[in-house]
Amino acid sequence: MTSSAPTPEIELELAKLPPAVLEAYQESLGPVGGAFGPDEVGLWAKEGVSIGSQTIRSWEAAIEYYRVSPHVCRFLSFPSFMQWARCGTYLAQDSPTLAVAFFKSSVAIVPNLRPQYIPRWAGLGRSLYKGTWKSSTLAAKFFEVSPELVRSLPFWDVEVFASLVEALSYKSYDVASECLTLGKDVLPGMGREREPFLAMARALIDTSWREVKTCLELVPRALQHVDEAQTGRFLKLGERLAKVGLRDTSRFLSDGTQALGRVPSGSQGYILDLCDQLAAVAPEAVPPFLRSLDSVLTRITVSQLDTWYQHGMRLLQDNPESGIAFFKIESNTSESMLETLSSSLELDRVKGILRLYCRALSGAGVEILNTKELVRRNIGWIDEDSASTDGSKVFLPPVVDHYSNKQDNFSWFKVVSTHQVGHLEFGSFEFLFDKQATQFEDRRHGMEEEINARRAEELAARRAMADMARELAGEDAEVTFVEVGPEGAASAPESPGSMRTYTDIGRFLAMFENGKLAFDLFTVLEDCRLDYRIKVEYPGISRASSRVQTETLERRPKIEDMPIQQAMVELLIHMSLERFSGLPVPEEYEEAAVMLSRILHQLRTAAANVEDTAEATLRAYEIISRLPNQTEEEDQWDEQDLEEPGEFNEEEFQDLIDRLQADMEQRSEGQEGDESYESPEPVDYRGDFKPEMVQLLTRLQADSGEQGEAQPMTQEMLEQLLQESDELELDAEQGDITDSMTTFAQNIMKEAGAPPPNSQPGQGYGPLLHDDDQGGELETREPQTFLYDEWDFRANDYKPRWCIVKEKTVEEGDINFYQDALKNYQSLSNHIRRQFELIMPESMRKTYRLIDGEDLDLNATLEAWVDLKMKIPPDDKIYWHRNRNRRDVAVVFLLDMSASTAEAIDEGRQTVDDRDAPDDPVEYMVWLRRRREGLVRRNYKRIIDLEKESTALLVQALESIGDTYGIYGFSGYGRENVEFYVIKDISEGFGDKVKRRIDKITPLHATRMGAAIRHAITKLENQDAHTKIMFLVSDGRPQDRGYSREGVEKEYAVHDTHMALVEARQKSITPFCLTVDKAGHDYLKSMCGDMGYEVLGEIWSLPERLPMLYRELTARRFVRR
Amino acid sequence: MVEAAEQEVQHYSEYAIEEFLVRAEPYYRAVGDEMELFSAAYQQHIPVLLKGPTGCGKTRFVEYMAWKLGRPMTVIREQQNGGGAQEVREGEVRVPLVTIACHEDLTASDLVGRYLLDADGTRWIDGPMTRAVKAGAILYLDEVVEARKDTTVLIHPLTDHRRILPVEKTGSIIEADDRFLLCISYNPGYQSALKDLKHSTRQRFISIEFNYPPREIEREIIQQESGCTEEQADSLAKLGEKIRNLEDHGLQEGASTRLLIYAGRLISEGIPPRRACQVAIVWTLTDEPELQRSLEEVTSSIFE
């Protein structure tokens, strides 16, 4: 006892206190003496006396002091120790109970608390003490729970929490105490969200402190529903709402998280954006919004949500009451808006189905595109809502919401696309001027000659005039054709004056003086022919299309209100929409109407072709153009039934024309006053019909493809042609027309220059949406770089040579990683190896009792022989055969080395339940081991670490069965820099090099999966194996610059990856995707289609699952004998 | 025992393979000059290769030609097991047809024959090819690329001027009967690097290409075979045509005439047309939901 020096006086002092103090002192003297020097022990002992003598009951604290000292002194240096002791002394001064609690907790807390924090910690407890009995209990309780808190929380958070409790204690000690207990249980389980949560709780104190406790109770369960990355934002939102005095924060917490939990993952951030915006305008609208969210999202998609939300937002700004009602879905507006949105159908969703549908019907590689696309190309189509076709693509409006349910809206799409495809299927664009019509006699040629003759005459007259003028003026400047051209419209077909003869339809339409009328007639008659054809060919669709027709009819203008010419065209439209009875016809022109109806009926037969339409147009034009375009009095109209107007007859027609002609001549002498002819309103569902443009485009494409002697069309010629055409309705003022005409012409030339569909991969068109599209094809200059195309789903075509893949070999690292991995997973690795080895014998086993084989199976032969002797029919299966089917597998593993694989795996979650412990003893051991490892090594693990470990296990297993395999990693940044890392090349042998490389697999940049997959395909393609497998291990959706941003690009990446996988399959490679992204189901489904994929529920199972999956995948393919 | 067997009413017919004659005229609608070509080849002992997608009528064509080419034959013995065997009167016009569906386990000895154990030792049993060669039948090897490679050893001597079948195990050579003709079929659609007909084999045949018939003819066939109305048959033929348009756009093979006939038969049994097409055509052709939906949309446009 070296330190006995101070003992006597101290003991004397202590003897004044209850004897238990002295006992405690003596007991601890030994161990403390061992830790500190004699003088220090003296100080220690004295401090105890000082504690004991602070107040009447402080001797209890002294006992505790001495009792814990031996434990505490192991962790603290003497100065810190004394600091600690003095903290106790101060506490004892105020309340011995506090000091006792302080000392008691010290044992557990000192190992985890930095010495300099001890005074602050003591201070936290002290601050809770307000001199009352209740407060001292609370403070003592704080000391009691603090070891637990300090162990798992940063000290700063403990301080915040303590101040929270203190603030609560002003309101109610009971609540504060309960929260303290709850906090101890709840807070350690939280991650990054703790801080915002505490801040939110803090904010609650001022407004509704009772909520704090409920929130604490709710929060662990509630936050499970929210994406980890979003919890912080969510809680901040809560704080904000709490600060503005919103009641029911706990309700917000539970409802809000539940709502978010139902939102498709990945969209939570978006929803929180919306909430933030709402909170800025009217915080009280946020909870109703979140509460409604679930039911809203069952009816509409997240992308439609915006429309609904924005509407509510506007209401909110005008009138908060109605805005909140809107978000509660307690207003009619909200309800009906949801109704419309939920029943509307977006083209994108059904595009795939419609594309195949149109292809089936037309037999051509038709594409379905958005009408916006067509308008954007600026080649003459201007209406974004009308369906149309340009001969190789069908354009449909982006959204249909005519009806209150999706089914009906889809049938509308179907009716419309059937009509557009009808143009292709029934040859609207195949009009040839010289082709025979089937229902009419040829009148085109005669008329053309007549007109040409007349025009030549006019021309000659003009020339003569010009000559005379020149003679008079004495000039010898030439007056060319072109100068007179525009007014004189077309001249002789061969003359270069009019460009319209470039297309057959142009040549036909150029004959008419009133081009607009002729074109309108051609459109309505051709549509009539098509609708009839469709009705006959596709009776299944007739119900839907009749419905559309009936609805269209209801919206047509009244015939009686129109001037005669227009009324007659409208009459034809009515008839083309299958309305034949009760049609108003002007008494005076009843005969003409009947004749028109007869002409129209000629087209209502399956044999009618587009040339018939032309002939019909010609005849209808001849009739209508001879009528005056004047409005008739109401009593001049008669209801007529034109269902069966009788047969068309050329003679009767001629008679009628003659009579009308006579009338007209007579009339022209009399009054003038015809209104100028206006085109009828378009028929919605039939969309835009532009035969001349289509023929023009086709012709231009063909010509540019041929490079023939045929004189190529210049831009000027094209402009002239477009000017003459009646198909272009230009809204622009006269001055702009020439400008826009030039743009059109240029665009059209560009369009035509693009290769015709289905030839080579084109470049796509239209302004592209992301910056990555800048620039074009790439070139490779360095060795070990490869070029790949990329699939652009918008253009439905490949972008040629779009990505550069750079192949690099991974650096070599430490071989120990490989060995450690095997060691750590020893039982698992053995298990896997056993499983793999089982595959082998299957392939070389003898099969007995066969009808045919290598040799006789003696057992079976003898049996058969005996049977024969016994006159029993023997079994003829008496051969054996060795199954020589060698396992012939080549496999490529593609590991995701993107930056996101650096993410730590949350180990806390892994302990959630023990229920899924496997039943199988072997697996159980594996499972147990894995768990223990997880618990022992508390330093965190990353996804990539698991990938690496899995690779090690897999390599070992693969070596045991001798499959050909390659292991590669991929990452990169941007399309010109897709990195492809070789860990083991497929043709490379296995050795230490490979083992070392595994160590160096590290998270890098982004993931452009498509290109990596294509390169892997190249690798596999050169392998001569029976079964080829490509195994993709990733941690999330494909991402890269210009590859994955929200919206279209995200889809772009998924589509490209899908296409790459399809390519793999076309090359008889079996792709399989394994992802550890729990949210993987949504995009993997579209990415992999019917190809195999798996979403790993529990990331820890990766090392186990990967080899097993591989085994199953290959074994299944090998059951054939 | 024999009596008991005789008392049982037999609902089936059983023939020895070389005695199976196409008795009633099978329905076959010629699309081009395939009949003339086949007859000419038969007269000239030139083996025939029939190419074409599945269910377009190759097998039916061979049956029909066997019936058509029949001519007086010498006696063919009646088979022992009663009822089914046909009595063949002398001078009757028949050519037997031996059809073998080839599969990947079909070996040469399956075709030629093998020794079997007998009570008194072993007994040689002729395989179907040997029997066809002896009986002078049309031997039709369906989907010949599926068969093992060693079968080509048999095909070669039979298909050139020699017209012999060497039987290795018995050490004998059989000269083919004068009426014998080898005919094989082959579906280029399945063609893969692994399973292609070798050129040395191919060049021993004349090739007749089959394809799905044009709509009018197909309608006739469907109507004849399924017993549905002309209108329904026309719609089915139209559907077939439309579906075949998708062959390069997602479908591996278009709807075969056979499937269209199945649909027609279901329809004539009273199944609603849309449903009949769904089960007989759409679901048979593809498992991919989007494609199924598209095909159903086509069906629902064509059928009410």
GROMACS .gro file of N, CA, C and O in nm, chain A residues 349-350 352-357 359-365 410 414 418 425 536-542 851-852 861 864-865 868-869 871 874 876 878-879 1026 1065 1090 1120-1121, chain B residues 104-105 107 109-110 114-121 148 169 194-195 215 235 238 241-243 245-246 248-250 274 288 290-291 293-304:
model
  348
  349ARG      N    1  -4.837   0.544  -7.453
  349ARG     CA    2  -4.868   0.418  -7.387
  349ARG      C    3  -4.913   0.310  -7.484
  349ARG      O    4  -4.897   0.191  -7.457
  350VAL      N    5  -4.974   0.350  -7.592
  350VAL     CA    6  -5.029   0.249  -7.682
  350VAL      C    7  -4.957   0.248  -7.815
  350VAL      O    8  -4.996   0.178  -7.908
  352GLY      N    9  -4.679   0.124  -7.910
  352GLY     CA   10  -4.626  -0.006  -7.951
  352GLY      C   11  -4.734  -0.091  -8.014
  352GLY      O   12  -4.715  -0.152  -8.120
  353ILE      N   13  -4.850  -0.092  -7.950
  353ILE     CA   14  -4.960  -0.174  -8.000
  353ILE      C   15  -5.006  -0.121  -8.135
  353ILE      O   16  -5.023  -0.196  -8.231
  354LEU      N   17  -5.023   0.011  -8.141
  354LEU     CA   18  -5.072   0.070  -8.266
  354LEU      C   19  -4.972   0.051  -8.379
  354LEU      O   20  -5.010   0.032  -8.494
  355ARG      N   21  -4.845   0.057  -8.345
  355ARG     CA   22  -4.744   0.040  -8.450
  355ARG      C   23  -4.759  -0.096  -8.515
  355ARG      O   24  -4.766  -0.110  -8.636
  356LEU      N   25  -4.766  -0.199  -8.429
  356LEU     CA   26  -4.779  -0.334  -8.484
  356LEU      C   27  -4.910  -0.347  -8.560
  356LEU      O   28  -4.917  -0.411  -8.665
  357TYR      N   29  -5.013  -0.286  -8.506
  357TYR     CA   30  -5.144  -0.291  -8.570
  357TYR      C   31  -5.136  -0.232  -8.710
  357TYR      O   32  -5.179  -0.291  -8.808
  359ARG      N   33  -4.871  -0.185  -8.890
  359ARG     CA   34  -4.783  -0.264  -8.976
  359ARG      C   35  -4.855  -0.385  -9.029
  359ARG      O   36  -4.840  -0.422  -9.145
  360ALA      N   37  -4.934  -0.447  -8.944
  360ALA     CA   38  -5.007  -0.566  -8.987
  360ALA      C   39  -5.102  -0.527  -9.100
  360ALA      O   40  -5.108  -0.594  -9.203
  361LEU      N   41  -5.172  -0.416  -9.081
  361LEU     CA   42  -5.271  -0.378  -9.181
  361LEU      C   43  -5.208  -0.335  -9.312
  361LEU      O   44  -5.252  -0.372  -9.419
  362SER      N   45  -5.101  -0.257  -9.302
  362SER     CA   46  -5.048  -0.200  -9.425
  362SER      C   47  -4.944  -0.290  -9.490
  362SER      O   48  -4.918  -0.280  -9.608
  363GLY      N   49  -4.884  -0.376  -9.410
  363GLY     CA   50  -4.780  -0.460  -9.466
  363GLY      C   51  -4.652  -0.384  -9.493
  363GLY      O   52  -4.565  -0.432  -9.564
  364ALA      N   53  -4.642  -0.265  -9.438
  364ALA     CA   54  -4.519  -0.188  -9.455
  364ALA      C   55  -4.464  -0.154  -9.318
  364ALA      O   56  -4.536  -0.161  -9.218
  365GLY      N   57  -4.340  -0.115  -9.314
  365GLY     CA   58  -4.277  -0.084  -9.185
  365GLY      C   59  -4.321   0.050  -9.132
  365GLY      O   60  -4.241   0.140  -9.109
  410PHE      N   61  -5.920   0.449  -7.664
  410PHE     CA   62  -5.834   0.364  -7.746
  410PHE      C   63  -5.902   0.333  -7.879
  410PHE      O   64  -5.839   0.336  -7.984
  414LYS      N   65  -5.782   0.380  -8.260
  414LYS     CA   66  -5.782   0.271  -8.357
  414LYS      C   67  -5.853   0.313  -8.485
  414LYS      O   68  -5.804   0.287  -8.596
  418THR      N   69  -5.664   0.340  -8.829
  418THR     CA   70  -5.710   0.254  -8.939
  418THR      C   71  -5.735   0.340  -9.064
  418THR      O   72  -5.702   0.300  -9.175
  425GLU      N   73  -5.293   0.138  -9.729
  425GLU     CA   74  -5.337   0.005  -9.770
  425GLU      C   75  -5.418   0.011  -9.899
  425GLU      O   76  -5.404  -0.075  -9.985
  536VAL      N   77  -6.601  -0.243  -9.512
  536VAL     CA   78  -6.617  -0.375  -9.571
  536VAL      C   79  -6.505  -0.470  -9.527
  536VAL      O   80  -6.530  -0.584  -9.489
  537GLU      N   81  -6.385  -0.418  -9.529
  537GLU     CA   82  -6.271  -0.504  -9.499
  537GLU      C   83  -6.260  -0.534  -9.350
  537GLU      O   84  -6.213  -0.639  -9.311
  538TYR      N   85  -6.295  -0.438  -9.270
  538TYR     CA   86  -6.281  -0.457  -9.126
  538TYR      C   87  -6.413  -0.436  -9.055
  538TYR      O   88  -6.434  -0.336  -8.987
  539PRO      N   89  -6.502  -0.531  -9.072
  539PRO     CA   90  -6.634  -0.511  -9.011
  539PRO      C   91  -6.623  -0.497  -8.859
  539PRO      O   92  -6.708  -0.437  -8.796
  540GLY      N   93  -6.516  -0.554  -8.802
  540GLY     CA   94  -6.503  -0.549  -8.656
  540GLY      C   95  -6.493  -0.409  -8.601
  540GLY      O   96  -6.528  -0.383  -8.488
  541ILE      N   97  -6.445  -0.320  -8.683
  541ILE     CA   98  -6.421  -0.186  -8.631
  541ILE      C   99  -6.539  -0.095  -8.660
  541ILE      O  100  -6.546   0.019  -8.615
  542SER      N  101  -6.636  -0.149  -8.735
  542SER     CA  102  -6.740  -0.060  -8.787
  542SER      C  103  -6.821   0.003  -8.675
  542SER      O  104  -6.864   0.117  -8.687
  851ILE      N  105  -3.299  -4.816  -7.576
  851ILE     CA  106  -3.328  -4.899  -7.693
  851ILE      C  107  -3.203  -4.914  -7.777
  851ILE      O  108  -3.179  -5.016  -7.841
  852ASP      N  109  -3.122  -4.811  -7.774
  852ASP     CA  110  -3.004  -4.813  -7.857
  852ASP      C  111  -2.890  -4.756  -7.776
  852ASP      O  112  -2.914  -4.676  -7.685
  861THR      N  113  -3.006  -5.723  -7.058
  861THR     CA  114  -3.002  -5.826  -7.162
  861THR      C  115  -3.038  -5.962  -7.103
  861THR      O  116  -3.116  -6.039  -7.161
  864ALA      N  117  -3.399  -5.987  -7.037
  864ALA     CA  118  -3.473  -6.006  -7.161
  864ALA      C  119  -3.460  -6.150  -7.210
  864ALA      O  120  -3.555  -6.209  -7.261
  865TRP      N  121  -3.340  -6.201  -7.194
  865TRP     CA  122  -3.315  -6.338  -7.239
  865TRP      C  123  -3.404  -6.436  -7.162
  865TRP      O  124  -3.466  -6.525  -7.220
  868LEU      N  125  -3.752  -6.420  -7.273
  868LEU     CA  126  -3.772  -6.490  -7.399
  868LEU      C  127  -3.788  -6.639  -7.376
  868LEU      O  128  -3.876  -6.704  -7.433
  869LYS      N  129  -3.704  -6.690  -7.290
  869LYS     CA  130  -3.710  -6.834  -7.259
  869LYS      C  131  -3.845  -6.869  -7.200
  869LYS      O  132  -3.898  -6.975  -7.220
  871LYS      N  133  -4.114  -6.733  -7.268
  871LYS     CA  134  -4.217  -6.694  -7.366
  871LYS      C  135  -4.295  -6.569  -7.323
  871LYS      O  136  -4.416  -6.559  -7.339
  874PRO      N  137  -4.008  -5.975  -7.413
  874PRO     CA  138  -3.901  -5.908  -7.339
  874PRO      C  139  -3.902  -5.756  -7.362
  874PRO      O  140  -3.956  -5.708  -7.461
  876ASP      N  141  -3.722  -5.434  -7.471
  876ASP     CA  142  -3.613  -5.418  -7.568
  876ASP      C  143  -3.513  -5.311  -7.527
  876ASP      O  144  -3.424  -5.276  -7.601
  878ILE      N  145  -3.221  -5.259  -7.380
  878ILE     CA  146  -3.112  -5.338  -7.325
  878ILE      C  147  -2.975  -5.277  -7.354
  878ILE      O  148  -2.873  -5.346  -7.350
  879TYR      N  149  -2.970  -5.151  -7.388
  879TYR     CA  150  -2.841  -5.089  -7.416
  879TYR      C  151  -2.808  -4.981  -7.314
  879TYR      O  152  -2.898  -4.927  -7.248
 1026HIS      N  153  -2.198  -2.365  -7.737
 1026HIS     CA  154  -2.337  -2.400  -7.763
 1026HIS      C  155  -2.431  -2.304  -7.690
 1026HIS      O  156  -2.528  -2.256  -7.745
 1065ARG      N  157  -2.991  -1.131  -7.779
 1065ARG     CA  158  -3.069  -1.252  -7.798
 1065ARG      C  159  -3.074  -1.294  -7.944
 1065ARG      O  160  -3.077  -1.412  -7.975
 1090ASP      N  161  -3.927  -0.989  -7.202
 1090ASP     CA  162  -3.949  -1.125  -7.156
 1090ASP      C  163  -3.818  -1.196  -7.124
 1090ASP      O  164  -3.815  -1.316  -7.106
 1120ARG      N  165  -3.124  -3.103  -7.209
 1120ARG     CA  166  -3.138  -3.183  -7.332
 1120ARG      C  167  -3.027  -3.285  -7.341
 1120ARG      O  168  -2.916  -3.262  -7.301
 1121ARG      N  169  -3.062  -3.397  -7.395
 1121ARG     CA  170  -2.966  -3.506  -7.395
 1121ARG      C  171  -2.917  -3.532  -7.535
 1121ARG      O  172  -2.993  -3.525  -7.628
 1225GLU      N  173  -3.422  -3.500  -8.340
 1225GLU     CA  174  -3.278  -3.494  -8.323
 1225GLU      C  175  -3.216  -3.626  -8.275
 1225GLU      O  176  -3.096  -3.642  -8.278
 1226ASP      N  177  -3.299  -3.719  -8.232
 1226ASP     CA  178  -3.243  -3.847  -8.191
 1226ASP      C  179  -3.259  -3.953  -8.298
 1226ASP      O  180  -3.232  -4.071  -8.274
 1228THR      N  181  -3.165  -4.183  -8.557
 1228THR     CA  182  -3.035  -4.231  -8.606
 1228THR      C  183  -3.054  -4.311  -8.735
 1228THR      O  184  -3.167  -4.343  -8.773
 1230SER      N  185  -2.981  -4.618  -8.780
 1230SER     CA  186  -3.039  -4.752  -8.760
 1230SER      C  187  -3.189  -4.746  -8.732
 1230SER      O  188  -3.259  -4.843  -8.756
 1231ASP      N  189  -3.236  -4.631  -8.686
 1231ASP     CA  190  -3.382  -4.618  -8.673
 1231ASP      C  191  -3.446  -4.625  -8.811
 1231ASP      O  192  -3.559  -4.670  -8.825
 1235ARG      N  193  -3.264  -5.291  -8.741
 1235ARG     CA  194  -3.165  -5.340  -8.645
 1235ARG      C  195  -3.195  -5.485  -8.609
 1235ARG      O  196  -3.302  -5.537  -8.637
 1236TYR      N  197  -3.093  -5.545  -8.550
 1236TYR     CA  198  -3.114  -5.681  -8.501
 1236TYR      C  199  -3.185  -5.678  -8.368
 1236TYR      O  200  -3.152  -5.597  -8.281
 1237LEU      N  201  -3.278  -5.767  -8.352
 1237LEU     CA  202  -3.345  -5.778  -8.223
 1237LEU      C  203  -3.327  -5.920  -8.173
 1237LEU      O  204  -3.310  -6.015  -8.253
 1238LEU      N  205  -3.329  -5.939  -8.044
 1238LEU     CA  206  -3.317  -6.074  -7.987
 1238LEU      C  207  -3.445  -6.150  -8.012
 1238LEU      O  208  -3.554  -6.096  -8.000
 1239ASP      N  209  -3.424  -6.276  -8.042
 1239ASP     CA  210  -3.540  -6.360  -8.066
 1239ASP      C  211  -3.524  -6.480  -7.974
 1239ASP      O  212  -3.420  -6.497  -7.910
 1240ALA      N  213  -3.624  -6.560  -7.966
 1240ALA     CA  214  -3.614  -6.680  -7.882
 1240ALA      C  215  -3.498  -6.767  -7.927
 1240ALA      O  216  -3.430  -6.829  -7.847
 1241ASP      N  217  -3.474  -6.764  -8.055
 1241ASP     CA  218  -3.371  -6.855  -8.106
 1241ASP      C  219  -3.246  -6.780  -8.144
 1241ASP      O  220  -3.164  -6.830  -8.221
 1242GLY      N  221  -3.230  -6.663  -8.097
 1242GLY     CA  222  -3.111  -6.589  -8.133
 1242GLY      C  223  -3.149  -6.447  -8.168
 1242GLY      O  224  -3.226  -6.385  -8.096
 1269ARG      N  225  -3.022  -3.680  -8.716
 1269ARG     CA  226  -2.878  -3.685  -8.692
 1269ARG      C  227  -2.801  -3.686  -8.822
 1269ARG      O  228  -2.850  -3.729  -8.926
 1290LYS      N  229  -2.532  -5.329  -9.128
 1290LYS     CA  230  -2.531  -5.435  -9.027
 1290LYS      C  231  -2.552  -5.572  -9.087
 1290LYS      O  232  -2.497  -5.671  -9.040
 1315LEU      N  233  -2.627  -2.394  -8.699
 1315LEU     CA  234  -2.610  -2.532  -8.655
 1315LEU      C  235  -2.685  -2.629  -8.744
 1315LEU      O  236  -2.642  -2.739  -8.772
 1316LYS      N  237  -2.806  -2.584  -8.781
 1316LYS     CA  238  -2.891  -2.681  -8.851
 1316LYS      C  239  -2.918  -2.631  -8.991
 1316LYS      O  240  -3.018  -2.567  -9.017
 1336ARG      N  241  -5.438  -1.476 -10.092
 1336ARG     CA  242  -5.560  -1.469 -10.013
 1336ARG      C  243  -5.678  -1.546 -10.072
 1336ARG      O  244  -5.746  -1.621 -10.001
 1356SER      N  245  -6.238  -1.367  -9.419
 1356SER     CA  246  -6.184  -1.287  -9.309
 1356SER      C  247  -6.062  -1.354  -9.250
 1356SER      O  248  -5.964  -1.288  -9.217
 1359LYS      N  249  -5.777  -1.302  -9.470
 1359LYS     CA  250  -5.733  -1.163  -9.456
 1359LYS      C  251  -5.649  -1.148  -9.330
 1359LYS      O  252  -5.541  -1.090  -9.330
 1362GLU      N  253  -5.311  -1.289  -9.376
 1362GLU     CA  254  -5.228  -1.199  -9.455
 1362GLU      C  255  -5.174  -1.084  -9.368
 1362GLU      O  256  -5.055  -1.051  -9.372
 1363LYS      N  257  -5.263  -1.027  -9.287
 1363LYS     CA  258  -5.221  -0.913  -9.204
 1363LYS      C  259  -5.118  -0.958  -9.102
 1363LYS      O  260  -5.021  -0.887  -9.076
 1364ILE      N  261  -5.142  -1.072  -9.042
 1364ILE     CA  262  -5.049  -1.117  -8.938
 1364ILE      C  263  -4.913  -1.146  -8.999
 1364ILE      O  264  -4.809  -1.116  -8.941
 1366ASN      N  265  -4.778  -0.990  -9.222
 1366ASN     CA  266  -4.708  -0.863  -9.240
 1366ASN      C  267  -4.616  -0.833  -9.124
 1366ASN      O  268  -4.525  -0.751  -9.134
 1367LEU      N  269  -4.644  -0.895  -9.011
 1367LEU     CA  270  -4.566  -0.864  -8.891
 1367LEU      C  271  -4.445  -0.955  -8.876
 1367LEU      O  272  -4.373  -0.946  -8.778
 1369ASP      N  273  -4.154  -0.970  -8.986
 1369ASP     CA  274  -4.023  -0.910  -8.960
 1369ASP      C  275  -4.029  -0.807  -8.849
 1369ASP      O  276  -3.932  -0.742  -8.819
 1370HIS      N  277  -4.144  -0.790  -8.791
 1370HIS     CA  278  -4.157  -0.685  -8.692
 1370HIS      C  279  -4.192  -0.741  -8.556
 1370HIS      O  280  -4.274  -0.686  -8.485
 1371GLY      N  281  -4.137  -0.853  -8.522
 1371GLY     CA  282  -4.162  -0.904  -8.388
 1371GLY      C  283  -4.210  -1.047  -8.386
 1371GLY      O  284  -4.181  -1.122  -8.296
 1395ARG      N  285  -6.389  -1.394  -8.273
 1395ARG     CA  286  -6.278  -1.326  -8.208
 1395ARG      C  287  -6.209  -1.419  -8.110
 1395ARG      O  288  -6.087  -1.423  -8.098
 1409GLU      N  289  -4.571  -1.267  -7.605
 1409GLU     CA  290  -4.541  -1.131  -7.564
 1409GLU      C  291  -4.668  -1.048  -7.556
 1409GLU      O  292  -4.744  -1.039  -7.653
 1411GLU      N  293  -4.755  -0.734  -7.557
 1411GLU     CA  294  -4.784  -0.623  -7.648
 1411GLU      C  295  -4.820  -0.675  -7.787
 1411GLU      O  296  -4.912  -0.627  -7.851
 1412LEU      N  297  -4.745  -0.775  -7.829
 1412LEU     CA  298  -4.772  -0.833  -7.959
 1412LEU      C  299  -4.909  -0.899  -7.960
 1412LEU      O  300  -4.987  -0.884  -8.054
 1414ARG      N  301  -5.160  -0.818  -7.783
 1414ARG     CA  302  -5.261  -0.713  -7.787
 1414ARG      C  303  -5.277  -0.659  -7.929
 1414ARG      O  304  -5.388  -0.641  -7.978
 1415SER      N  305  -5.164  -0.638  -7.997
 1415SER     CA  306  -5.172  -0.587  -8.134
 1415SER      C  307  -5.247  -0.684  -8.224
 1415SER      O  308  -5.333  -0.645  -8.303
 1416LEU      N  309  -5.213  -0.811  -8.211
 1416LEU     CA  310  -5.281  -0.910  -8.295
 1416LEU      C  311  -5.430  -0.913  -8.265
 1416LEU      O  312  -5.512  -0.926  -8.355
 1417GLU      N  313  -5.461  -0.899  -8.137
 1417GLU     CA  314  -5.603  -0.899  -8.101
 1417GLU      C  315  -5.675  -0.779  -8.160
 1417GLU      O  316  -5.791  -0.788  -8.199
 1418GLU      N  317  -5.604  -0.667  -8.165
 1418GLU     CA  318  -5.665  -0.548  -8.225
 1418GLU      C  319  -5.692  -0.572  -8.374
 1418GLU      O  320  -5.795  -0.531  -8.426
 1419VAL      N  321  -5.597  -0.638  -8.439
 1419VAL     CA  322  -5.619  -0.669  -8.581
 1419VAL      C  323  -5.740  -0.761  -8.594
 1419VAL      O  324  -5.830  -0.738  -8.677
 1420THR      N  325  -5.743  -0.863  -8.510
 1420THR     CA  326  -5.856  -0.956  -8.514
 1420THR      C  327  -5.988  -0.883  -8.492
 1420THR      O  328  -6.084  -0.904  -8.564
 1421SER      N  329  -5.988  -0.795  -8.393
 1421SER     CA  330  -6.115  -0.730  -8.361
 1421SER      C  331  -6.155  -0.628  -8.467
 1421SER      O  332  -6.269  -0.587  -8.473
 1422SER      N  333  -6.057  -0.587  -8.549
 1422SER     CA  334  -6.096  -0.501  -8.661
 1422SER      C  335  -6.160  -0.582  -8.772
 1422SER      O  336  -6.250  -0.537  -8.840
 1423ILE      N  337  -6.111  -0.703  -8.790
 1423ILE     CA  338  -6.159  -0.783  -8.902
 1423ILE      C  339  -6.289  -0.854  -8.867
 1423ILE      O  340  -6.381  -0.862  -8.948
 1424PHE      N  341  -6.295  -0.905  -8.745
 1424PHE     CA  342  -6.418  -0.976  -8.706
 1424PHE      C  343  -6.504  -0.889  -8.617
 1424PHE      O  344  -6.454  -0.815  -8.534
 1425GLU      N  345  -6.633  -0.908  -8.634
 1425GLU     CA  346  -6.722  -0.829  -8.550
 1425GLU      C  347  -6.732  -0.889  -8.411
 1425GLU      O  348  -6.727  -1.009  -8.394
   0.00000   0.00000   0.00000
